[in-house]
mmCIF file of C-alpha atoms in Angstrom:
data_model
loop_
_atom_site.group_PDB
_atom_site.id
_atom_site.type_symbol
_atom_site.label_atom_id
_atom_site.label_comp_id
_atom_site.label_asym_id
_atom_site.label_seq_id
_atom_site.Cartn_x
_atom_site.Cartn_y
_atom_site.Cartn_z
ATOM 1 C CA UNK Y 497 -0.722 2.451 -28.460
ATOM 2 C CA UNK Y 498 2.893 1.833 -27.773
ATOM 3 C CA UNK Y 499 3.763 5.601 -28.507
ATOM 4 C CA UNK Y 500 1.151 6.682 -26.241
ATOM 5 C CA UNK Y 501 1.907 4.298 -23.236
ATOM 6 C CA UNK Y 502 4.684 3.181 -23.020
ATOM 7 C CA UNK Y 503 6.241 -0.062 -22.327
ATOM 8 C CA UNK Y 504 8.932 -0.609 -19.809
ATOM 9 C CA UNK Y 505 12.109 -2.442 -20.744
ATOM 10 C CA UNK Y 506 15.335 -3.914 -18.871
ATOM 11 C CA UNK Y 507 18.731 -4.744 -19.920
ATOM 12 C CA UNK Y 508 17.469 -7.331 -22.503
ATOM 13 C CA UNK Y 509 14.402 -6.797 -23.547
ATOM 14 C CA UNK Y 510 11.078 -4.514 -23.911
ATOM 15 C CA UNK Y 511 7.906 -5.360 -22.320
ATOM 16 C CA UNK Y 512 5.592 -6.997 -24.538
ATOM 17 C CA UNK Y 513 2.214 -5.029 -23.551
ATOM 18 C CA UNK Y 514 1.890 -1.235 -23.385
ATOM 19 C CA UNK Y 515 1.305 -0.252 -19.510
ATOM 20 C CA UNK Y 516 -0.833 1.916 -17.527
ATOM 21 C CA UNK Y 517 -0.024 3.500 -13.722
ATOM 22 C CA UNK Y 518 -2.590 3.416 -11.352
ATOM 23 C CA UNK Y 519 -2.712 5.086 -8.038
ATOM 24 C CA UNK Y 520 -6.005 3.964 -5.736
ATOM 25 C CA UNK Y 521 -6.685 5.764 -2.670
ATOM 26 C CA UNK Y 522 -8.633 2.460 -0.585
ATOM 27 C CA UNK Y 523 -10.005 2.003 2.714
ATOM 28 C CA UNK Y 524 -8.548 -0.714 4.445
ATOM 29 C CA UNK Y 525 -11.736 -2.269 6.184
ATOM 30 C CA UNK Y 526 -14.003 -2.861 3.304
ATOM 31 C CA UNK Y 527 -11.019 -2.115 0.302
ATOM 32 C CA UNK Y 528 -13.627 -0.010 -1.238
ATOM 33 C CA UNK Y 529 -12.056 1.979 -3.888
ATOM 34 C CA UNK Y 530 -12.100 5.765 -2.617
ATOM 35 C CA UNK Y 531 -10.768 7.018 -5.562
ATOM 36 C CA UNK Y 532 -8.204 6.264 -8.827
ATOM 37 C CA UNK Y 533 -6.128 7.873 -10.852
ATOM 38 C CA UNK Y 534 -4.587 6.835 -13.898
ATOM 39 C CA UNK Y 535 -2.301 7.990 -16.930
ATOM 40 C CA UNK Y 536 0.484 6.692 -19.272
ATOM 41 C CA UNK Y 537 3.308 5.316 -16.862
ATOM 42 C CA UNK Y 538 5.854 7.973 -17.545
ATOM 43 C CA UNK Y 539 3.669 10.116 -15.153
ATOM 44 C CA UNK Y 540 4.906 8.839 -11.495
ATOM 45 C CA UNK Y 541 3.072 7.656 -8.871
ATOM 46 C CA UNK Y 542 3.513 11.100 -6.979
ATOM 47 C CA UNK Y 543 1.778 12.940 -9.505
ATOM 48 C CA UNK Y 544 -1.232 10.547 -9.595
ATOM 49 C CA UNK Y 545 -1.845 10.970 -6.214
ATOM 50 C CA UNK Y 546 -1.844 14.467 -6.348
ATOM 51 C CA UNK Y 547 -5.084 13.932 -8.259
ATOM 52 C CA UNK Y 548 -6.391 12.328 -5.383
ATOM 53 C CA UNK Y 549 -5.539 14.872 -2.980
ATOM 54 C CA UNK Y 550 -9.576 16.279 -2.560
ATOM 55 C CA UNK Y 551 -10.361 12.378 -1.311
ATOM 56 C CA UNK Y 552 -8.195 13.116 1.250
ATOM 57 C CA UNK Y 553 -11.034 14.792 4.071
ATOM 58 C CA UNK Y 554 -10.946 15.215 7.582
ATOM 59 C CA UNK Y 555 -11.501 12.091 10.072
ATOM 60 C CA UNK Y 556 -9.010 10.024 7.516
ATOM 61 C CA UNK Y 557 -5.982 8.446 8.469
ATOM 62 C CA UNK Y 558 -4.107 7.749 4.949
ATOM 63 C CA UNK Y 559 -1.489 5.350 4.874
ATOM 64 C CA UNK Y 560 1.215 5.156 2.384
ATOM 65 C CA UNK Y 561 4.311 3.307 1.508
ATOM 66 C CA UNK Y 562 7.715 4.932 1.682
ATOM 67 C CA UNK Y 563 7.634 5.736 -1.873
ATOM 68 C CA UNK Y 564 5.174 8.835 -1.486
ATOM 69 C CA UNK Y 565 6.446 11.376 1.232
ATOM 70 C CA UNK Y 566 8.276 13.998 -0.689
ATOM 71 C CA UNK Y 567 8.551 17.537 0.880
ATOM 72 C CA UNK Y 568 5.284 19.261 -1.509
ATOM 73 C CA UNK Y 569 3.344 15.907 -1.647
ATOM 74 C CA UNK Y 570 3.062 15.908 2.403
ATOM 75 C CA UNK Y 571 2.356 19.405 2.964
ATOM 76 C CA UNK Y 572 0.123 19.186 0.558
ATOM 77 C CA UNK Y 573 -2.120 16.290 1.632
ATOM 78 C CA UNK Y 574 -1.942 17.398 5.393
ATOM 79 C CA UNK Y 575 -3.391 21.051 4.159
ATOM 80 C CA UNK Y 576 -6.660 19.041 3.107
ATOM 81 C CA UNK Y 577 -7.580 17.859 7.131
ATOM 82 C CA UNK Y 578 -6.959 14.275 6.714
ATOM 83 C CA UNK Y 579 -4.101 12.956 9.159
ATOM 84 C CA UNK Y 580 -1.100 11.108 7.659
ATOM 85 C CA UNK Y 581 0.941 7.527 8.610
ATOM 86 C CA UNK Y 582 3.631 7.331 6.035
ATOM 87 C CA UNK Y 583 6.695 5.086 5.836
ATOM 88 C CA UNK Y 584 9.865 6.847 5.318
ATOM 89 C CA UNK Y 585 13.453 5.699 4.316
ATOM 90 C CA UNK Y 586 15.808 5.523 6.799
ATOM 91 C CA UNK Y 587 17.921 7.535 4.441
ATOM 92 C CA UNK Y 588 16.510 11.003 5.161
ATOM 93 C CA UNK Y 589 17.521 12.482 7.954
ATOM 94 C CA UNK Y 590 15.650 13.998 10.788
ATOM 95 C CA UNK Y 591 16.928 15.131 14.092
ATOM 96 C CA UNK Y 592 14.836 14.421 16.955
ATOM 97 C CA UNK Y 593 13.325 17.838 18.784
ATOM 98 C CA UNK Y 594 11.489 16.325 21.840
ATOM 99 C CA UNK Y 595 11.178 12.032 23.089
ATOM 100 C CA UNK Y 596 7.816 11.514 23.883
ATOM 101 C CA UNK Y 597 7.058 8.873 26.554
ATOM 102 C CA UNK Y 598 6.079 6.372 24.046
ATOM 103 C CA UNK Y 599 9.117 5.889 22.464
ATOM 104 C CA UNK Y 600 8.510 8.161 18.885
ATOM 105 C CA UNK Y 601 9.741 11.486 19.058
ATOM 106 C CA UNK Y 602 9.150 14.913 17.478
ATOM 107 C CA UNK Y 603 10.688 16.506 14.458
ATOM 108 C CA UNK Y 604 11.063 19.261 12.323
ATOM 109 C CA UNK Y 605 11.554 18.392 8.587
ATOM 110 C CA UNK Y 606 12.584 21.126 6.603
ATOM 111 C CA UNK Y 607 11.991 22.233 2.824
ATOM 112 C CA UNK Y 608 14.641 21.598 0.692
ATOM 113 C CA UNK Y 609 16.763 24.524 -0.805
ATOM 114 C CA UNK Y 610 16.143 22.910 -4.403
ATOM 115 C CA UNK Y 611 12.325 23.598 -4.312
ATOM 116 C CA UNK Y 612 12.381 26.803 -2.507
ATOM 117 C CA UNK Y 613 10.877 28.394 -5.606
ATOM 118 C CA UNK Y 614 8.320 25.578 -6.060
ATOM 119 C CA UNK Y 615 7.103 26.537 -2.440
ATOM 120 C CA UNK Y 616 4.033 28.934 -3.253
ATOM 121 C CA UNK Y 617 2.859 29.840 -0.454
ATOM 122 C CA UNK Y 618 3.587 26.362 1.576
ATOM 123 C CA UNK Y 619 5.661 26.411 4.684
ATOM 124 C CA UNK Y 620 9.211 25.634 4.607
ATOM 125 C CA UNK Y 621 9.162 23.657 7.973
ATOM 126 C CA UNK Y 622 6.256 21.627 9.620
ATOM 127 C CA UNK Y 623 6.444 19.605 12.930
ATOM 128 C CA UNK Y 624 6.257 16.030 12.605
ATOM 129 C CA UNK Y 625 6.329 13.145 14.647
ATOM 130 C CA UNK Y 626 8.526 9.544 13.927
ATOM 131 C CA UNK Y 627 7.735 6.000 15.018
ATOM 132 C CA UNK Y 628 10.911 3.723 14.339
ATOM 133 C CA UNK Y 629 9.744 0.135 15.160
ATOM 134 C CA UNK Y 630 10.755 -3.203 13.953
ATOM 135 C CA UNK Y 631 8.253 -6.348 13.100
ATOM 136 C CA UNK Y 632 9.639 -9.462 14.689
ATOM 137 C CA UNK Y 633 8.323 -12.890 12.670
ATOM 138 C CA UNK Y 634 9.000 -16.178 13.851
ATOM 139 C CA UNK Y 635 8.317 -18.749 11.536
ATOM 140 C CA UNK Y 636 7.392 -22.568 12.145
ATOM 141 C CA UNK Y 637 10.714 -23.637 10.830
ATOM 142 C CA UNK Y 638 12.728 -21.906 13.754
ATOM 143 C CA UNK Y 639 13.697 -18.324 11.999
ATOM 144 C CA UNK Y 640 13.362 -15.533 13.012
ATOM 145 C CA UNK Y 641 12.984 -12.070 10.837
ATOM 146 C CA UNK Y 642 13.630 -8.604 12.050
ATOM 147 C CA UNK Y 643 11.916 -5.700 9.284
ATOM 148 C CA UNK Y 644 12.905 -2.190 10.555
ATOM 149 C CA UNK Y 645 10.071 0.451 9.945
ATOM 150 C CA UNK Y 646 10.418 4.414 10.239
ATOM 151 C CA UNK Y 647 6.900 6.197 10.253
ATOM 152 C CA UNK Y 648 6.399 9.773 10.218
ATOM 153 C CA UNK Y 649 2.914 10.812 11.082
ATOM 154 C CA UNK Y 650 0.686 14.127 11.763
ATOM 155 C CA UNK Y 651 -0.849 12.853 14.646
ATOM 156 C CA UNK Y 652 1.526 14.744 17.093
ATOM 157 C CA UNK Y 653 -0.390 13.293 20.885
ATOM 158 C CA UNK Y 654 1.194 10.247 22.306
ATOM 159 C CA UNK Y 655 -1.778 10.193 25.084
ATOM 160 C CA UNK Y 656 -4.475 10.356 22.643
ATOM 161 C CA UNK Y 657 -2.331 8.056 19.568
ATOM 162 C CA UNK Y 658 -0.210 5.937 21.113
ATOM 163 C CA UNK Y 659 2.757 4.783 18.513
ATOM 164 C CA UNK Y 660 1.894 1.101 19.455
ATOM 165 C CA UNK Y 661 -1.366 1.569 17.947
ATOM 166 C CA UNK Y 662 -0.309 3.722 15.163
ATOM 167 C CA UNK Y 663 2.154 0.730 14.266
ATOM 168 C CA UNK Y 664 -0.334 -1.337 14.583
ATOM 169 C CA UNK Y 665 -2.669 0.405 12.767
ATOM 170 C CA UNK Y 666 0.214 0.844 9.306
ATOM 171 C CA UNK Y 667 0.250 -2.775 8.960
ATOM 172 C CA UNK Y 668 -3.164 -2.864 7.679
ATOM 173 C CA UNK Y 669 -1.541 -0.582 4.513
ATOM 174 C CA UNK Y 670 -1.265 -4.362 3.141
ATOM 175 C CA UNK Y 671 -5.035 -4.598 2.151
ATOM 176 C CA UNK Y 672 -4.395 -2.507 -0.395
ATOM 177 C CA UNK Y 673 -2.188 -4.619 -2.300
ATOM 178 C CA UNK Y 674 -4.196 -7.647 -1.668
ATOM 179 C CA UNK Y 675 -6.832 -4.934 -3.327
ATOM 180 C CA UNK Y 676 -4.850 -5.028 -6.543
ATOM 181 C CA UNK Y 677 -4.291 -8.659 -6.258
ATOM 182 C CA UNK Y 678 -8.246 -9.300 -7.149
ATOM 183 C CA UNK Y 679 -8.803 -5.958 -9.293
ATOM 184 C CA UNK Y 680 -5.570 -7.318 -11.603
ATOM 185 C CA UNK Y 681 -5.511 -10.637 -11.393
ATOM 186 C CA UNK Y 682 -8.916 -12.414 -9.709
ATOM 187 C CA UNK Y 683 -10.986 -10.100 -11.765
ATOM 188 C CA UNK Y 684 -9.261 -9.668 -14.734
ATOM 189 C CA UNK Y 685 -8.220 -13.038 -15.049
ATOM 190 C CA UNK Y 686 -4.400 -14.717 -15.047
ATOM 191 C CA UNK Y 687 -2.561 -13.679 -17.878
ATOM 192 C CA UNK Y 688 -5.166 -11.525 -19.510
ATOM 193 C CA UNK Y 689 -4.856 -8.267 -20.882
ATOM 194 C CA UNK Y 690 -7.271 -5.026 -21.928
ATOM 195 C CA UNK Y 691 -8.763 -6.120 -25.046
ATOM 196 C CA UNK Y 692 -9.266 -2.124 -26.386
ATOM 197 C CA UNK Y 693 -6.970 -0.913 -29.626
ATOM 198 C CA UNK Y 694 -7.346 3.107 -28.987
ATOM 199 C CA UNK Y 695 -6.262 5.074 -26.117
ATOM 200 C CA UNK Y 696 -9.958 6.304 -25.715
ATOM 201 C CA UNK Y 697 -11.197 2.606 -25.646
ATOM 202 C CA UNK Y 698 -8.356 1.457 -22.963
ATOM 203 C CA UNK Y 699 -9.557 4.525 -20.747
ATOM 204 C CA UNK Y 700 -13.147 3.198 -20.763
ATOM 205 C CA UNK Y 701 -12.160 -0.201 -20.426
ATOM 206 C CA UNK Y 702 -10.043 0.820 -17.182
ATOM 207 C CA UNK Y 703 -13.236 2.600 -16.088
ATOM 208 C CA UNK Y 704 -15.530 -0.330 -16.662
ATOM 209 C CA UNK Y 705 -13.589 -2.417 -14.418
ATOM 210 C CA UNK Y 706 -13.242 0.028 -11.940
ATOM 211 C CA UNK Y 707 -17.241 0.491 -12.015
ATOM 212 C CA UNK Y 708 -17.688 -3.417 -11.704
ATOM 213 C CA UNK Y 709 -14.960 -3.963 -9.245
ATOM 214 C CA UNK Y 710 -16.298 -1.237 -6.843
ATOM 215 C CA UNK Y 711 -20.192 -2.279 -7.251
ATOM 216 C CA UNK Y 712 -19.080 -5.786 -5.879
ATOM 217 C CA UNK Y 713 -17.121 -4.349 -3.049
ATOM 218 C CA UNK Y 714 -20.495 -2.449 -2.292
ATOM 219 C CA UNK Y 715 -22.300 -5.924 -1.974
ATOM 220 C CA UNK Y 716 -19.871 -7.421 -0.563
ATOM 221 C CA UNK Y 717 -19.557 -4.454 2.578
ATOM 222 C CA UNK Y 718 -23.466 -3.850 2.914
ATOM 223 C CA UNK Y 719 -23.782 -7.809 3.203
ATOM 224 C CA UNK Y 720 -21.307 -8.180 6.033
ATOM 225 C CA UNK Y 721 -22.194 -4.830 7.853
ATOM 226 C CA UNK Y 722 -26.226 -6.416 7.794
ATOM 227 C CA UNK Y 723 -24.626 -9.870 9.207
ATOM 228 C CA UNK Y 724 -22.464 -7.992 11.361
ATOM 229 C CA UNK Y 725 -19.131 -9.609 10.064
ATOM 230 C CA UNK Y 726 -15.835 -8.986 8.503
ATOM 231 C CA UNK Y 727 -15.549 -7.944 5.518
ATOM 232 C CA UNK Y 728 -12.257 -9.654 5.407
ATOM 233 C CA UNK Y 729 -14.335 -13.308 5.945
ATOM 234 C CA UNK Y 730 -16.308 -12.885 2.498
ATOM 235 C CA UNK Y 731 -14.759 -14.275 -0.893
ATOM 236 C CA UNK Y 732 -14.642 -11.811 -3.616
ATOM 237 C CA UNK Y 733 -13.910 -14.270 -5.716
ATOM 238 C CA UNK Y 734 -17.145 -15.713 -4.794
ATOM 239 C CA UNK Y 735 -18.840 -12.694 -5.475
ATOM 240 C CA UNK Y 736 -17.511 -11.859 -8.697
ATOM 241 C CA UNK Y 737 -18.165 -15.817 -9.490
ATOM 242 C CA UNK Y 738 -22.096 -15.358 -8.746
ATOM 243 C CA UNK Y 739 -22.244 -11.821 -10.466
ATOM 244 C CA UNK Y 740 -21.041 -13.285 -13.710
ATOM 245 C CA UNK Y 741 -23.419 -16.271 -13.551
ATOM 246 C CA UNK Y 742 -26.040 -13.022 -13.076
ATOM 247 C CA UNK Y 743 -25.306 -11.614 -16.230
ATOM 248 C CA UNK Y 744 -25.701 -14.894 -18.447
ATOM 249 C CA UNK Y 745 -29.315 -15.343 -16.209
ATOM 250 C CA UNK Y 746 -30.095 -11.639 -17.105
ATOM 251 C CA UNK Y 747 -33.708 -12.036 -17.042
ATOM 252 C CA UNK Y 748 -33.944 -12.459 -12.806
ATOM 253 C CA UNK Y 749 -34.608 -9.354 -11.569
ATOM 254 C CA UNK Y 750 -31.626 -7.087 -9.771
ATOM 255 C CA UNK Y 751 -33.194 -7.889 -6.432
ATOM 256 C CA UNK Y 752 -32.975 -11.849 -6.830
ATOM 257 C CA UNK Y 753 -28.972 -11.644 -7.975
ATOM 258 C CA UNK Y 754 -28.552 -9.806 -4.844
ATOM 259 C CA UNK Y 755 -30.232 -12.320 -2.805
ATOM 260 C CA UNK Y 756 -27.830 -14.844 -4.492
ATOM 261 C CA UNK Y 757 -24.825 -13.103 -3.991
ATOM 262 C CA UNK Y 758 -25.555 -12.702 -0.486
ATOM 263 C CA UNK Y 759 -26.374 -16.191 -0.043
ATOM 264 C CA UNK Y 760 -23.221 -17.610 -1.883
ATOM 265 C CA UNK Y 761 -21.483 -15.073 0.607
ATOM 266 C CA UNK Y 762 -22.465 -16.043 3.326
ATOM 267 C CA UNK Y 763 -22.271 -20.075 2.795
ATOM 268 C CA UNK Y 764 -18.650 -20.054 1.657
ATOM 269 C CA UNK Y 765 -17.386 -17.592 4.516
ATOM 270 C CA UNK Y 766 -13.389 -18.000 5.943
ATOM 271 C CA UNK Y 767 -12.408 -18.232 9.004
ATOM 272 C CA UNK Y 768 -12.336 -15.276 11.315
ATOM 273 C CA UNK Y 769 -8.250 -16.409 12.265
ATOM 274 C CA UNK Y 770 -6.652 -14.944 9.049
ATOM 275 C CA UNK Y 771 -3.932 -17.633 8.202
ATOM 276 C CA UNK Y 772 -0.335 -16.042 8.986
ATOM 277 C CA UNK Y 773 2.211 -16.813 6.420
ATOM 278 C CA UNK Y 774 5.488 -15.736 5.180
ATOM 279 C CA UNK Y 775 7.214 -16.559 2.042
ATOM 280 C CA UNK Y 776 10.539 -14.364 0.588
ATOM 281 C CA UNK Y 777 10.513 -12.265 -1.944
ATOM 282 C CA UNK Y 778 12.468 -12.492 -4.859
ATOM 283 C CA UNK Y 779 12.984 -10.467 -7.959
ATOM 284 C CA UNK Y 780 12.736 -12.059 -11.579
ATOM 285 C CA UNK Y 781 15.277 -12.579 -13.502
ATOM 286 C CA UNK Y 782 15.314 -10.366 -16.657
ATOM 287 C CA UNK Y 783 16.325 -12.812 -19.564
ATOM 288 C CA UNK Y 784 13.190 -15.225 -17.924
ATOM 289 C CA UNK Y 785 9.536 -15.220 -16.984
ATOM 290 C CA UNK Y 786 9.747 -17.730 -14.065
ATOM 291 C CA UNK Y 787 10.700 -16.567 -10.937
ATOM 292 C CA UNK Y 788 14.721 -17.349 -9.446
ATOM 293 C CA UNK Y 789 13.681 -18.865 -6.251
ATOM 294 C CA UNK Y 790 15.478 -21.690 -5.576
ATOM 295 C CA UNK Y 791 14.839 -24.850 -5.554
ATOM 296 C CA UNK Y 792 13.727 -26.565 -1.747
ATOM 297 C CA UNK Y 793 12.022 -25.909 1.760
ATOM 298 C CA UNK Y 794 13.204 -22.111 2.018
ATOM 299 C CA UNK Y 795 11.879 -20.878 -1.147
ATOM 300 C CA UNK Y 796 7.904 -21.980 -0.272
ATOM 301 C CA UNK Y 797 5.743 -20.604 2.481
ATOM 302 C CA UNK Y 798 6.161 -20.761 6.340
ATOM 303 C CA UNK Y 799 3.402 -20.455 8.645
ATOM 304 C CA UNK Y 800 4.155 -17.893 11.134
ATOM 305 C CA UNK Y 801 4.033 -19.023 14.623
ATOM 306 C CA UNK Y 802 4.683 -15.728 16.506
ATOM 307 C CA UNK Y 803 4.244 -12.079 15.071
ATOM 308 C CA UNK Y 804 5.394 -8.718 17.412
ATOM 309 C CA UNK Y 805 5.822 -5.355 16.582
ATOM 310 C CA UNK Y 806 8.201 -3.564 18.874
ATOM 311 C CA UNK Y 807 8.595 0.102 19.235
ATOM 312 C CA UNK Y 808 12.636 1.331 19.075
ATOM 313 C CA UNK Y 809 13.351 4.277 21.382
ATOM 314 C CA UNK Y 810 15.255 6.889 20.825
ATOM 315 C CA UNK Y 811 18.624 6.195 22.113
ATOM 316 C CA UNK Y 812 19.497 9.881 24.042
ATOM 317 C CA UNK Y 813 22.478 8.505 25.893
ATOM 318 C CA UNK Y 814 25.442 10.694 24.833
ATOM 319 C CA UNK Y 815 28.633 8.527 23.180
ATOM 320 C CA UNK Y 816 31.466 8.281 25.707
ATOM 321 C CA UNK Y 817 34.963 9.637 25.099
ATOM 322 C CA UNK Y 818 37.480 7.730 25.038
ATOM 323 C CA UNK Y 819 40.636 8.730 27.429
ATOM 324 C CA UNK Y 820 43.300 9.592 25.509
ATOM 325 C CA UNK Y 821 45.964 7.082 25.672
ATOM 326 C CA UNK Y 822 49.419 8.818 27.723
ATOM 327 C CA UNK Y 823 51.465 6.694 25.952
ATOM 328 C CA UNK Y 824 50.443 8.406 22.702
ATOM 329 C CA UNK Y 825 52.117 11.401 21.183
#
């Protein structure tokens, strides 16, 4: 298992468990799993999500982290129809072609000379279009955060996408990691790991709890579309608490565990004013398994008493030159 996995390690030690990537492609609303892709974790994420690439239709607006936008992965995924919102690191640099009244700007990004021969047929430039904003969080405690954002996105109309809206629209990309939060850890179970001893069995293990995981996301969307709710307001950890009660009581009939599910549902629903919170995050220290936060008031939770997202301009005004001092040689 470990020679056909992998394990990661640090400066210390190796991992103790064998690892898996995933990729999920997820739609925010419901976090209905679109489609997943999954391999040994020396294959990177970019790969994995080129396996994805025919989920990616017209009338979709993916999202992705700054993590995925290399040159071939984004031409690529734009060829299939759907429209892209990716983060970008400040680090590659674009120079503006037109400012749009909205405050983003146009773009060409350009192939680089390294993968000229990995082209194929692609185009070596494509327009694109960059929202640089920055999320202002003021926290009950008196801070105040500032978290710079650069977007580029195909959606080239500031009229008919406005880059308020688009930025608005990006921070929604956090569903899917509170997606992975109950698929790894609600579902799964704290501290628990694939029980399977062959790569064959971990593969249909993987699959199993995809199958499960997405057939309660299915109740839990067709309950709150007939109630006309949120999906956001029902538990899945309700859900998933009521469908394994089901399969102890398995001789109800289908129909009457989906009458219970949707009445546990809707009994224990949360409140339609998601809770704003913000805690830091730290990194691990690699010779422990508890977390270095510090001890005191600034490593818990704040609750977030104002939340903006402001749009940065282009600055166009030309730098002034100085004049040249007469008493200098």
């Amino acid at each position: 298992m470990n020679a056909v996995f992998g394990r990661t390690r640090n400066q210390r030690r190796i991992a103790a468990f064998p690892q898996v990537r995933l990729v999920a492609l997820i739609e925010c609303g419901t976090r209905a799993l679109l489609g997943v892709a999954f391999d040994i974790r020396r294959v990177c994420e970019q790969d994995l999500t080129r396996r994805l690439l025919d989920r990616m239709r017209p009338g979709m607006l993916v999202l992705a982290d700054r993590g995925f936008p290399g040159w071939l992965l984004w031409v690529d995924a734009a060829a299939g129809g759907a429209d892209l919102l990716w983060r970008i690191s400040a680090a590659v640099r674009l120079v503006p072609d037109e400012v749009l009244p909205d405050g983003s700007w146009l773009a060409t990004r350009h192939a680089h000379k390294n993968i000229t021969k990995a082209l194929a047929g692609r185009p070596r430039s494509v327009r694109i279009r960059v929202i640089e904003m920055v999320v202002v969080i003021e926290a009950a405690d008196g801070s105040r955060r500032h978290e710079p954002y650069r977007l580029i996105t195909t959606l080239l109309d500031p009229a008919a996408f406005p880059a308020g809206e688009l930025a608005a629209l990006y921070s929604q990309r956090w569903e899917s990691e509170l997606e992975f939060r109950d698929l790894k850890i609600t579902q799964r179970g704290a501290r628990a790991v694939l029980r399977s001893k062959t790569p064959a069995l971990v593969n249909q293990e993987i699959w199993a709890y995809l199958v499960t995981h997405q057939a309660i996301r299915r109740t839990i969307s067709s309950t709150a579309a007939g109630h006309g709710l949120d999906a956001d307001r029902l538990s899945f950890t309700v859900a998933l608490t009521v469908a394994r009660d089901t399969v102890i009581r398995t001789t109800a009939r289908i129909g009457t565990h989906l009458a219970e599910m949707t009445t546990s549902l809707l009994a224990n629903l949360r409140s339609a004013e998601r809770r704003l919170r913000v805690c830091p995050r730290t990194v691990k220290r690699p010779s422990s398994i508890f977390p270095s936060k510090p001890a005191g008031p600034a490593s818990r939770s704040t609750k977030i008493t104002g939340y903006g997202i402001e749009i940065i301009p282009l600055d166009t005004t030309p730098p002034t030159t100085a004049e040249p001092d007469s008493h200098t040689r």
